[in-house]
Amino acid sequence: MIVEARSITKRFGKFTAVDNLSFTIKEGSITGLIGPNGAGKTTTMGMLTGLIKPSAGEVLVLGKKPEAANKDIGFLPQDAQLHPQRTALDHLTLYGKLKGYTKTEAKEEGKKLLQLFKLQDRKTGQLSHGQRKIVGIAQAILGTPRLIILDEPTAGLDPGMAHHLKQQLLQLRKKATLFISSHNLAELEQLCDEVIIMQEGKLIVQEKLKTFLQQQNSVAITLEQAAGSFVSILKTLKDATVASEANTLTITFSDKDKTPEVIAILVKNKARIRSVHQASLEDSVVKLVHKP
Amino acid sequence: MHTMRDFGILYGDEVKQAFKSKKIIVLLAVYLAVLFAGIKLGNLFEPFGSYLALPELPLAFYAVVLLSLILLPILIIVVSYDSIAGELATGSMKYLAYRTSRQTIFLAKYAALLTIISVPTLLFLVGGIFSADPIPWITVLSYALYLLVYAAAFLSLAFLFSVLFKKPQRTLYISLLALIILVILRFTSPYYLSLFWYAHLTPVYLGLTLFALGYGILGLILFWRTDIL
């Protein structure tokens, strides 16, 4: 295991941001950290990087305290500003030197990353929000550390750059372990092989993505009309819960899959079905963390 | 091993960035201009000669020492108030603090600012050895050391405030206010209430060194314990 979090708790005064959280991250995996705002994701990442000290419990990265493993960690913090007077390459050169490169090597690595992300070497104060985010990502992946932790990496990026970044992260998985927090669950579904879901500072799920989706045993049916009126009709189904949002019905089976039966009922009640698919990560997470 | 290398990298970077900072260049230029004016108008400082207890020394030398004693605390506060607090407030500290130890960051910033602030003063003093009315090098060394430790003491206090208050503007105002209060206390209260209590310790270097170390270590411990959010 590259990361072991053992019963970590973080309190800020009377507020408990992270509550007795334990999880592990396997080397070579891409793990998504998911949860609503205020779930404790950023605090958890802070504790993994040594920026935040746990009030209780212990974090081990490569079997060591995060501070002792700092040369093996790359981290993109959320909403952290770069020095506006330094250029993108100045930043990357400095961080490359701290990573162990000579000045020349650090500059070369920095230039390669700027090229990779098609970024001009300007003062970061003159870059757009998205471009500054790219500099932040570049410093996190500089030198391909063994553990790369990214907090909301695609927030603020244009779709083209977000796609490009996703491709780069998939390339990196051959050499590094990635731990990514994002509210873009469609994106995480494409990238991750494991998910950790948090709510109110607590762990509610740690599972392989595929297993998690299968366990959810849910089907999402999109109609051509509003879905709300069909909820009461489907309530007659045994061992199933039904939820609706706009023109989509999400049906979760507690026992075996009864999708054909559901479709038959809907057709009989004059529902016009546009599509039927297994519930996405987003559907499953919304259902899990926003259940009444 | 990493620590020493990282210290060197960060120290060099801090010095380089300081000389790119308009604020620091302007402040140093004003400080140097005042010291230079002090040399030229050294006779004005004759009344302070006995206070400084520097018999047989040129008044221009008194001027540099006295002006440094007055200006260094203010210069240090204005130059260093955002060194830690600024990076904590904007979040840029996160990029450094996950890569290297807190003590390395703290000490590298401290050493860099001490260099930037002390070197001009020391150069002026050393100039005394080669002036038309030369000053013995042992005297220059003694006062250079004194001013260096004096600057270190105030820098320690400024860094402690910077870590304690975390917001740059707040740190600046509180540091200046503290300086004003402590100067007033110096002249109105028993010495133990004053920031300048070290002056009553013998030798004075010992008091200043304790002051620099005490506040420096306190600042370092606080920084080490700070959650960088």
Short mmCIF file of C-alpha atoms in Angstrom, two decimals:
data_model
loop_
_atom_site.label_atom_id
_atom_site.label_comp_id
_atom_site.label_asym_id
_atom_site.label_seq_id
_atom_site.Cartn_x
_atom_site.Cartn_y
_atom_site.Cartn_z
CA MET A 1 0.00 0.00 0.00
CA ILE A 2 1.33 3.41 -0.91
CA VAL A 3 -1.00 5.22 1.51
CA GLU A 4 -2.39 4.04 4.81
CA ALA A 5 -4.68 6.34 6.75
CA ARG A 6 -5.32 4.91 10.19
CA SER A 7 -8.24 6.34 12.14
CA ILE A 8 -7.39 9.92 11.25
CA THR A 9 -9.43 12.71 12.78
CA LYS A 10 -9.06 16.43 12.23
CA ARG A 11 -10.79 18.94 14.45
CA PHE A 12 -10.79 22.70 13.96
CA GLY A 13 -11.95 23.96 17.34
CA LYS A 14 -15.28 22.28 17.99
CA PHE A 15 -15.81 21.38 14.34
CA THR A 16 -14.75 17.90 13.26
CA ALA A 17 -13.76 18.04 9.57
CA VAL A 18 -12.56 14.44 9.33
CA ASP A 19 -13.83 11.82 11.75
CA ASN A 20 -11.98 8.56 12.43
CA LEU A 21 -11.20 7.92 8.77
CA SER A 22 -9.30 4.81 7.68
CA PHE A 23 -8.46 3.82 4.14
CA THR A 24 -5.64 2.52 1.99
CA ILE A 25 -4.46 3.30 -1.54
CA LYS A 26 -2.83 0.61 -3.64
CA GLU A 27 0.34 1.44 -5.55
CA GLY A 28 -0.37 1.90 -9.26
CA SER A 29 -4.08 2.64 -8.82
CA ILE A 30 -6.11 5.70 -9.70
CA THR A 31 -8.38 6.38 -6.75
CA GLY A 32 -11.13 8.97 -6.79
CA LEU A 33 -12.06 10.84 -3.63
CA ILE A 34 -15.71 11.79 -3.79
CA GLY A 35 -18.09 13.61 -1.50
CA PRO A 36 -20.32 16.64 -1.24
CA ASN A 37 -18.91 20.06 -0.28
CA GLY A 38 -17.71 20.00 3.32
CA ALA A 39 -17.24 16.23 3.34
CA GLY A 40 -13.59 16.64 4.42
CA LYS A 41 -11.89 15.78 1.11
CA THR A 42 -9.47 18.72 1.02
CA THR A 43 -8.63 18.28 4.71
CA THR A 44 -7.91 14.58 4.05
CA MET A 45 -5.60 15.48 1.17
CA GLY A 46 -3.92 18.07 3.39
CA MET A 47 -3.19 15.37 5.96
CA LEU A 48 -1.78 13.05 3.28
CA THR A 49 0.70 15.71 2.21
CA GLY A 50 1.71 16.79 5.73
CA LEU A 51 0.25 20.28 5.31
CA ILE A 52 -2.39 19.57 7.94
CA LYS A 53 -1.56 17.72 11.15
CA PRO A 54 -4.14 15.10 12.22
CA SER A 55 -5.71 15.68 15.65
CA ALA A 56 -5.67 11.90 16.09
CA GLY A 57 -4.61 8.88 14.07
CA GLU A 58 -1.77 8.42 11.66
CA VAL A 59 -1.05 8.76 7.94
CA LEU A 60 1.69 6.74 6.30
CA VAL A 61 2.93 7.36 2.76
CA LEU A 62 5.29 4.63 1.56
CA GLY A 63 5.42 3.47 5.18
CA LYS A 64 6.67 6.86 6.39
CA LYS A 65 5.14 10.04 7.76
CA PRO A 66 4.18 12.32 4.86
CA GLU A 67 6.90 14.83 5.79
CA ALA A 68 9.53 12.09 5.40
CA ALA A 69 8.09 11.00 2.04
CA ASN A 70 7.81 14.52 0.58
CA LYS A 71 10.17 13.86 -2.34
CA ASP A 72 7.82 11.08 -3.51
CA ILE A 73 4.65 13.21 -3.42
CA GLY A 74 3.28 15.60 -6.03
CA PHE A 75 0.31 17.71 -4.96
CA LEU A 76 -2.08 20.10 -6.64
CA PRO A 77 -3.75 22.09 -3.88
CA GLN A 78 -7.17 23.60 -4.41
CA ASP A 79 -7.28 27.39 -4.87
CA ALA A 80 -3.66 28.05 -3.94
CA GLN A 81 -2.15 31.05 -5.67
CA LEU A 82 1.24 31.09 -7.33
CA HIS A 83 3.63 34.03 -6.93
CA PRO A 84 2.29 36.51 -9.52
CA GLN A 85 5.73 37.99 -10.25
CA ARG A 86 7.37 34.67 -11.12
CA THR A 87 7.02 33.09 -14.52
CA ALA A 88 5.61 29.61 -15.02
CA LEU A 89 9.13 28.34 -15.77
CA ASP A 90 10.56 30.05 -12.64
CA HIS A 91 8.07 28.09 -10.56
CA LEU A 92 8.78 24.79 -12.26
CA THR A 93 12.55 25.31 -12.05
CA LEU A 94 12.40 26.04 -8.33
CA TYR A 95 10.17 23.05 -7.60
CA GLY A 96 12.30 20.85 -9.87
CA LYS A 97 15.41 21.80 -7.91
CA LEU A 98 13.63 20.96 -4.66
CA LYS A 99 12.72 17.64 -6.26
CA GLY A 100 16.43 16.90 -6.65
CA TYR A 101 17.20 18.08 -10.18
CA THR A 102 20.12 20.35 -11.03
CA LYS A 103 19.16 23.83 -12.23
CA THR A 104 19.66 22.85 -15.89
CA GLU A 105 17.69 19.62 -15.54
CA ALA A 106 14.89 21.39 -13.65
CA LYS A 107 14.66 24.02 -16.39
CA GLU A 108 14.54 21.34 -19.09
CA GLU A 109 11.83 19.40 -17.25
CA GLY A 110 9.89 22.64 -16.78
CA LYS A 111 10.13 23.49 -20.49
CA LYS A 112 8.93 19.99 -21.43
CA LEU A 113 5.87 20.39 -19.20
CA LEU A 114 5.11 23.84 -20.61
CA GLN A 115 5.28 22.33 -24.11
CA LEU A 116 3.14 19.37 -23.09
CA PHE A 117 0.38 21.70 -21.92
CA LYS A 118 1.02 24.31 -24.65
CA LEU A 119 1.62 26.99 -22.06
CA GLN A 120 3.62 30.18 -22.63
CA ASP A 121 6.29 31.13 -20.14
CA ARG A 122 4.74 34.29 -18.74
CA LYS A 123 4.48 35.74 -15.24
CA THR A 124 1.74 33.75 -13.51
CA GLY A 125 0.00 37.01 -12.60
CA GLN A 126 -0.61 37.49 -16.34
CA LEU A 127 -2.03 34.00 -16.91
CA SER A 128 -5.72 33.11 -16.89
CA HIS A 129 -7.22 31.07 -14.04
CA GLY A 130 -7.14 27.92 -16.17
CA GLN A 131 -3.53 28.51 -17.24
CA ARG A 132 -2.47 28.98 -13.62
CA LYS A 133 -4.22 25.73 -12.80
CA ILE A 134 -2.12 24.04 -15.49
CA VAL A 135 1.07 25.41 -13.89
CA GLY A 136 -0.18 23.92 -10.62
CA ILE A 137 -0.78 20.56 -12.28
CA ALA A 138 2.61 20.70 -13.98
CA GLN A 139 4.41 21.23 -10.66
CA ALA A 140 2.48 18.28 -9.19
CA ILE A 141 3.49 15.84 -11.93
CA LEU A 142 7.02 17.27 -12.34
CA GLY A 143 9.52 14.41 -12.13
CA THR A 144 6.67 11.87 -11.92
CA PRO A 145 6.48 11.36 -8.16
CA ARG A 146 5.29 7.96 -6.93
CA LEU A 147 2.14 9.48 -5.43
CA ILE A 148 0.29 12.29 -7.20
CA ILE A 149 -2.54 13.94 -5.30
CA LEU A 150 -4.79 16.28 -7.27
CA ASP A 151 -7.52 18.35 -5.67
CA GLU A 152 -10.08 19.35 -8.31
CA PRO A 153 -7.62 19.21 -11.23
CA THR A 154 -10.10 20.04 -14.00
CA ALA A 155 -12.08 22.78 -12.24
CA GLY A 156 -11.64 25.92 -14.30
CA LEU A 157 -10.13 24.19 -17.34
CA ASP A 158 -11.69 24.48 -20.78
CA PRO A 159 -13.08 21.20 -22.18
CA GLY A 160 -10.17 20.74 -24.60
CA MET A 161 -7.56 21.13 -21.87
CA ALA A 162 -9.58 18.96 -19.46
CA HIS A 163 -9.60 16.20 -22.10
CA HIS A 164 -5.86 16.61 -22.73
CA LEU A 165 -5.17 16.44 -18.99
CA LYS A 166 -7.25 13.27 -18.68
CA GLN A 167 -5.13 11.63 -21.39
CA GLN A 168 -1.94 12.67 -19.59
CA LEU A 169 -3.20 11.27 -16.30
CA LEU A 170 -4.01 7.94 -17.95
CA GLN A 171 -0.43 7.89 -19.29
CA LEU A 172 0.91 8.62 -15.81
CA ARG A 173 -0.84 5.64 -14.23
CA LYS A 174 1.91 3.39 -15.64
CA LYS A 175 4.47 5.12 -13.45
CA ALA A 176 2.58 6.69 -10.54
CA THR A 177 -0.32 6.27 -8.17
CA LEU A 178 -2.98 8.93 -8.54
CA PHE A 179 -5.40 10.15 -5.89
CA ILE A 180 -7.89 12.59 -7.36
CA SER A 181 -10.69 14.60 -5.81
CA SER A 182 -13.30 15.96 -8.18
CA HIS A 183 -16.95 16.91 -8.40
CA ASN A 184 -16.87 15.87 -12.05
CA LEU A 185 -17.95 12.28 -11.50
CA ALA A 186 -18.26 11.42 -15.19
CA GLU A 187 -14.58 12.21 -15.51
CA LEU A 188 -13.65 10.18 -12.44
CA GLU A 189 -15.65 7.26 -13.80
CA GLN A 190 -13.42 7.24 -16.88
CA LEU A 191 -10.19 7.57 -14.91
CA CYS A 192 -10.51 5.67 -11.66
CA ASP A 193 -10.35 2.06 -10.72
CA GLU A 194 -11.16 2.68 -7.05
CA VAL A 195 -13.42 5.12 -5.26
CA ILE A 196 -13.50 6.50 -1.75
CA ILE A 197 -16.71 8.28 -0.82
CA MET A 198 -16.87 10.59 2.18
CA GLN A 199 -19.72 12.37 3.85
CA GLU A 200 -19.56 14.67 6.88
CA GLY A 201 -15.96 13.69 7.51
CA LYS A 202 -16.63 9.97 7.53
CA LEU A 203 -15.84 7.21 5.07
CA ILE A 204 -18.96 5.70 3.62
CA VAL A 205 -17.51 3.65 0.76
CA GLN A 206 -14.12 2.36 -0.33
CA GLU A 207 -14.51 -0.02 -3.21
CA LYS A 208 -13.31 -0.88 -6.68
CA LEU A 209 -15.30 1.31 -9.06
CA LYS A 210 -16.66 -1.64 -11.02
CA THR A 211 -17.77 -3.49 -7.88
CA PHE A 212 -19.31 -0.33 -6.45
CA LEU A 213 -21.40 0.25 -9.57
CA GLN A 214 -22.51 -3.39 -9.65
CA GLN A 215 -23.42 -3.26 -5.97
CA GLN A 216 -25.58 -0.26 -6.61
CA ASN A 217 -27.70 -2.52 -8.89
CA SER A 218 -29.37 0.54 -10.35
CA VAL A 219 -30.78 1.38 -13.70
CA ALA A 220 -31.34 4.87 -15.08
CA ILE A 221 -34.23 5.23 -17.54
CA THR A 222 -34.52 8.47 -19.47
CA LEU A 223 -37.99 9.33 -20.77
CA GLU A 224 -39.19 11.81 -23.32
CA GLN A 225 -41.59 13.23 -20.77
CA ALA A 226 -41.29 14.24 -17.10
CA ALA A 227 -40.48 11.23 -14.96
CA GLY A 228 -42.12 12.33 -11.71
CA SER A 229 -45.60 10.96 -12.50
CA PHE A 230 -44.21 7.42 -12.99
CA VAL A 231 -42.68 7.16 -9.52
CA SER A 232 -45.97 6.26 -7.83
CA ILE A 233 -46.74 3.68 -10.57
CA LEU A 234 -43.39 1.93 -10.05
CA LYS A 235 -43.78 1.93 -6.26
CA THR A 236 -45.78 -1.29 -6.69
CA LEU A 237 -42.48 -3.06 -7.51
CA LYS A 238 -41.14 -5.22 -4.71
CA ASP A 239 -37.46 -4.94 -3.61
CA ALA A 240 -36.89 -1.69 -5.51
CA THR A 241 -36.63 2.01 -4.72
CA VAL A 242 -37.49 4.63 -7.29
CA ALA A 243 -36.27 8.21 -7.58
CA SER A 244 -36.79 10.78 -10.30
CA GLU A 245 -35.06 13.90 -11.49
CA ALA A 246 -36.37 15.84 -14.52
CA ASN A 247 -37.03 13.14 -17.12
CA THR A 248 -34.83 10.41 -15.58
CA LEU A 249 -35.96 7.60 -13.31
CA THR A 250 -33.35 5.85 -11.17
CA ILE A 251 -34.46 2.46 -9.94
CA THR A 252 -32.36 0.54 -7.42
CA PHE A 253 -33.01 -3.15 -6.89
CA SER A 254 -32.23 -4.59 -3.49
CA ASP A 255 -32.37 -8.13 -4.88
CA LYS A 256 -32.22 -9.23 -8.53
CA ASP A 257 -32.35 -6.94 -11.54
CA LYS A 258 -35.97 -6.43 -12.69
CA THR A 259 -35.29 -4.03 -15.54
CA PRO A 260 -37.51 -5.91 -18.11
CA GLU A 261 -40.44 -5.79 -15.68
CA VAL A 262 -39.91 -2.05 -15.10
CA ILE A 263 -39.83 -1.36 -18.83
CA ALA A 264 -43.02 -3.37 -19.33
CA ILE A 265 -44.83 -1.33 -16.65
CA LEU A 266 -43.61 1.94 -18.12
CA VAL A 267 -44.65 1.02 -21.67
CA LYS A 268 -48.05 -0.11 -20.44
CA ASN A 269 -48.45 3.30 -18.79
CA LYS A 270 -47.58 5.12 -22.02
CA ALA A 271 -44.08 6.21 -21.06
CA ARG A 272 -41.92 7.06 -24.07
CA ILE A 273 -38.49 5.62 -23.27
CA ARG A 274 -35.46 7.35 -24.75
CA SER A 275 -32.67 5.29 -23.14
CA VAL A 276 -31.94 2.65 -20.51
CA HIS A 277 -28.50 2.29 -18.96
CA GLN A 278 -26.76 1.12 -15.83
CA ALA A 279 -26.66 3.95 -13.32
CA SER A 280 -23.50 6.04 -13.63
CA LEU A 281 -21.13 6.88 -10.81
CA GLU A 282 -22.86 10.23 -10.58
CA ASP A 283 -26.31 8.59 -10.24
CA SER A 284 -24.98 6.22 -7.61
CA VAL A 285 -23.20 8.88 -5.59
CA VAL A 286 -26.13 11.27 -5.71
CA LYS A 287 -28.39 8.49 -4.49
CA LEU A 288 -25.95 7.48 -1.77
CA VAL A 289 -25.05 10.85 -0.30
CA HIS A 290 -28.30 12.69 -0.86
CA LYS A 291 -30.72 10.00 0.28
CA PRO A 292 -33.56 11.39 2.35
CA MET B 1 21.26 15.98 3.28
CA HIS B 2 18.04 17.04 1.58
CA THR B 3 17.56 19.69 4.23
CA MET B 4 20.87 21.44 3.59
CA ARG B 5 20.38 21.30 -0.18
CA ASP B 6 16.80 22.59 0.09
CA PHE B 7 17.98 25.33 2.45
CA GLY B 8 20.53 26.47 -0.13
CA ILE B 9 17.96 26.41 -2.95
CA LEU B 10 15.35 28.35 -1.00
CA TYR B 11 17.89 30.80 0.43
CA GLY B 12 19.18 31.60 -3.06
CA ASP B 13 15.66 31.91 -4.42
CA GLU B 14 14.55 34.24 -1.62
CA VAL B 15 17.56 36.53 -2.12
CA LYS B 16 17.00 36.56 -5.89
CA GLN B 17 13.29 37.31 -5.53
CA ALA B 18 14.01 40.06 -2.97
CA PHE B 19 16.19 41.87 -5.49
CA LYS B 20 13.36 41.63 -8.01
CA SER B 21 10.92 43.17 -5.53
CA LYS B 22 10.30 46.88 -6.09
CA LYS B 23 9.23 47.27 -2.46
CA ILE B 24 12.50 45.90 -1.09
CA ILE B 25 14.67 47.80 -3.57
CA VAL B 26 12.96 51.12 -2.74
CA LEU B 27 13.20 50.50 1.03
CA LEU B 28 16.87 49.55 0.83
CA ALA B 29 17.59 52.57 -1.37
CA VAL B 30 15.94 54.91 1.16
CA TYR B 31 17.80 53.21 4.02
CA LEU B 32 21.14 53.53 2.24
CA ALA B 33 20.41 57.15 1.33
CA VAL B 34 19.72 57.94 5.00
CA LEU B 35 22.95 56.20 6.10
CA PHE B 36 24.88 58.12 3.45
CA ALA B 37 23.31 61.39 4.57
CA GLY B 38 24.26 60.43 8.14
CA ILE B 39 27.91 60.13 7.16
CA LYS B 40 27.84 63.46 5.36
CA LEU B 41 26.04 65.19 8.24
CA GLY B 42 27.82 63.25 10.98
CA ASN B 43 28.47 66.35 13.11
CA LEU B 44 24.75 66.58 13.86
CA PHE B 45 25.13 63.41 15.90
CA GLU B 46 27.72 64.79 18.27
CA PRO B 47 25.24 65.06 21.18
CA PHE B 48 24.63 61.30 20.94
CA GLY B 49 28.33 60.45 21.14
CA SER B 50 28.27 59.92 24.90
CA TYR B 51 25.08 57.83 24.67
CA LEU B 52 26.76 55.48 22.25
CA ALA B 53 29.92 55.45 24.34
CA LEU B 54 32.18 55.51 21.34
CA PRO B 55 35.02 57.76 22.33
CA GLU B 56 37.71 58.63 19.86
CA LEU B 57 35.68 57.51 16.88
CA PRO B 58 34.61 59.63 13.90
CA LEU B 59 31.11 61.05 14.13
CA ALA B 60 30.23 59.56 10.75
CA PHE B 61 30.65 56.14 12.33
CA TYR B 62 28.33 57.13 15.19
CA ALA B 63 25.86 58.29 12.60
CA VAL B 64 25.76 54.93 10.80
CA VAL B 65 25.42 52.99 14.06
CA LEU B 66 22.74 55.26 15.50
CA LEU B 67 20.71 55.49 12.29
CA SER B 68 20.90 51.72 11.92
CA LEU B 69 19.67 51.24 15.49
CA ILE B 70 16.69 53.49 14.74
CA LEU B 71 15.88 52.35 11.23
CA LEU B 72 16.60 48.62 11.29
CA PRO B 73 13.53 47.60 13.36
CA ILE B 74 11.21 49.54 11.04
CA LEU B 75 12.96 48.30 7.90
CA ILE B 76 12.82 44.70 9.13
CA ILE B 77 9.11 44.86 9.92
CA VAL B 78 8.20 46.43 6.57
CA VAL B 79 10.40 44.06 4.56
CA SER B 80 9.45 40.84 6.35
CA TYR B 81 5.81 41.18 7.45
CA ASP B 82 4.50 39.20 4.47
CA SER B 83 7.36 36.73 4.21
CA ILE B 84 5.46 33.94 5.96
CA ALA B 85 2.01 35.50 6.45
CA GLY B 86 1.74 36.49 2.77
CA GLU B 87 2.40 32.95 1.59
CA LEU B 88 0.03 31.48 4.18
CA ALA B 89 -2.74 33.89 3.17
CA THR B 90 -2.48 33.29 -0.58
CA GLY B 91 -1.87 29.56 -0.26
CA SER B 92 1.43 29.64 -2.16
CA MET B 93 3.09 28.18 0.96
CA LYS B 94 1.35 24.88 0.10
CA TYR B 95 3.54 24.43 -2.98
CA LEU B 96 6.68 24.68 -0.82
CA ALA B 97 5.56 23.09 2.42
CA TYR B 98 4.67 19.70 0.95
CA ARG B 99 8.08 19.50 -0.74
CA THR B 100 10.41 20.36 2.10
CA SER B 101 10.39 20.72 5.85
CA ARG B 102 8.85 23.70 7.60
CA GLN B 103 12.09 24.42 9.46
CA THR B 104 13.98 24.58 6.14
CA ILE B 105 11.47 27.09 4.73
CA PHE B 106 11.49 29.20 7.90
CA LEU B 107 15.27 29.27 8.28
CA ALA B 108 15.93 29.90 4.57
CA LYS B 109 13.55 32.86 4.53
CA TYR B 110 15.00 34.14 7.78
CA ALA B 111 18.61 33.87 6.62
CA ALA B 112 17.82 35.46 3.25
CA LEU B 113 16.11 38.49 4.80
CA LEU B 114 18.84 38.86 7.41
CA THR B 115 21.41 38.91 4.59
CA ILE B 116 19.48 41.46 2.55
CA ILE B 117 19.00 43.77 5.51
CA SER B 118 22.42 43.38 7.14
CA VAL B 119 24.76 43.47 4.19
CA PRO B 120 24.28 47.20 3.38
CA THR B 121 24.75 48.16 7.02
CA LEU B 122 27.85 45.99 7.36
CA LEU B 123 29.31 47.41 4.15
CA PHE B 124 28.92 50.92 5.52
CA LEU B 125 30.66 49.92 8.74
CA VAL B 126 33.48 48.13 6.94
CA GLY B 127 33.89 51.26 4.85
CA GLY B 128 35.03 52.89 8.10
CA ILE B 129 38.25 50.84 8.06
CA PHE B 130 39.22 52.34 4.73
CA SER B 131 38.01 55.90 5.34
CA ALA B 132 40.28 58.95 5.57
CA ASP B 133 40.01 58.70 9.35
CA PRO B 134 40.37 54.90 9.69
CA ILE B 135 38.64 52.99 12.47
CA PRO B 136 40.32 49.95 14.02
CA TRP B 137 38.98 46.77 12.46
CA ILE B 138 38.27 45.25 15.86
CA THR B 139 35.93 48.15 16.64
CA VAL B 140 34.20 47.75 13.28
CA LEU B 141 33.87 44.02 13.85
CA SER B 142 32.44 44.58 17.31
CA TYR B 143 29.76 46.99 16.06
CA ALA B 144 29.05 44.94 12.95
CA LEU B 145 28.40 41.92 15.15
CA TYR B 146 26.26 44.01 17.46
CA LEU B 147 24.09 45.30 14.60
CA LEU B 148 23.84 41.85 13.07
CA VAL B 149 22.49 40.35 16.28
CA TYR B 150 20.29 43.44 16.76
CA ALA B 151 18.78 42.89 13.27
CA ALA B 152 18.38 39.16 13.98
CA ALA B 153 16.51 39.93 17.19
CA PHE B 154 13.96 42.12 15.42
CA LEU B 155 13.68 39.73 12.51
CA SER B 156 12.84 36.94 14.94
CA LEU B 157 10.10 39.07 16.43
CA ALA B 158 8.77 39.97 12.96
CA PHE B 159 8.72 36.28 11.93
CA LEU B 160 6.97 35.32 15.15
CA PHE B 161 4.23 37.89 14.43
CA SER B 162 4.08 36.77 10.79
CA VAL B 163 3.40 33.16 11.85
CA LEU B 164 1.11 34.16 14.71
CA PHE B 165 -1.22 36.49 12.81
CA LYS B 166 -1.09 34.76 9.39
CA LYS B 167 -2.62 37.72 7.49
CA PRO B 168 0.00 40.13 6.06
CA GLN B 169 -1.81 43.43 6.71
CA ARG B 170 -2.71 42.42 10.24
CA THR B 171 0.90 41.35 10.86
CA LEU B 172 2.21 44.70 9.60
CA TYR B 173 -0.10 46.84 11.73
CA ILE B 174 0.37 44.78 14.88
CA SER B 175 4.16 44.67 14.45
CA LEU B 176 4.39 48.45 14.01
CA LEU B 177 2.05 49.02 16.92
CA ALA B 178 4.10 46.66 19.08
CA LEU B 179 7.27 48.50 18.13
CA ILE B 180 5.76 51.88 19.06
CA ILE B 181 4.47 50.56 22.40
CA LEU B 182 7.77 48.94 23.23
CA VAL B 183 9.76 52.06 22.38
CA ILE B 184 7.45 54.08 24.65
CA LEU B 185 7.91 51.48 27.40
CA ARG B 186 11.67 51.79 26.95
CA PHE B 187 11.59 55.38 28.11
CA THR B 188 8.71 55.27 30.59
CA SER B 189 8.78 51.91 32.37
CA PRO B 190 11.09 49.58 34.22
CA TYR B 191 13.48 47.90 31.81
CA TYR B 192 11.93 44.43 32.21
CA LEU B 193 8.73 45.64 30.54
CA SER B 194 10.63 46.92 27.55
CA LEU B 195 11.54 45.22 24.33
CA PHE B 196 15.00 46.64 24.95
CA TRP B 197 15.57 44.82 28.23
CA TYR B 198 18.48 43.05 26.62
CA ALA B 199 20.43 46.32 26.80
CA HIS B 200 20.67 45.78 30.54
CA LEU B 201 22.23 42.38 30.21
CA THR B 202 25.97 42.10 30.19
CA PRO B 203 27.39 41.54 27.69
CA VAL B 204 24.72 43.11 25.49
CA TYR B 205 25.37 40.53 22.74
CA LEU B 206 24.20 37.78 25.06
CA GLY B 207 20.89 39.52 25.71
CA LEU B 208 20.30 40.19 22.02
CA THR B 209 21.25 36.63 21.09
CA LEU B 210 18.82 35.24 23.66
CA PHE B 211 16.16 37.57 22.30
CA ALA B 212 16.83 36.49 18.69
CA LEU B 213 16.92 32.80 19.58
CA GLY B 214 13.91 32.90 21.92
CA TYR B 215 11.51 34.60 19.53
CA GLY B 216 12.99 32.77 16.54
CA ILE B 217 12.51 29.34 18.10
CA LEU B 218 9.00 30.26 19.26
CA GLY B 219 8.13 31.36 15.71
CA LEU B 220 9.61 28.17 14.27
CA ILE B 221 7.64 25.95 16.66
CA LEU B 222 4.42 27.82 15.86
CA PHE B 223 5.10 27.52 12.13
CA TRP B 224 5.83 23.80 12.48
CA ARG B 225 2.49 23.32 14.24
CA THR B 226 0.48 25.49 11.83
CA ASP B 227 -2.03 23.79 9.57
CA ILE B 228 -1.47 25.13 6.08
CA LEU B 229 -5.05 25.34 4.85
#
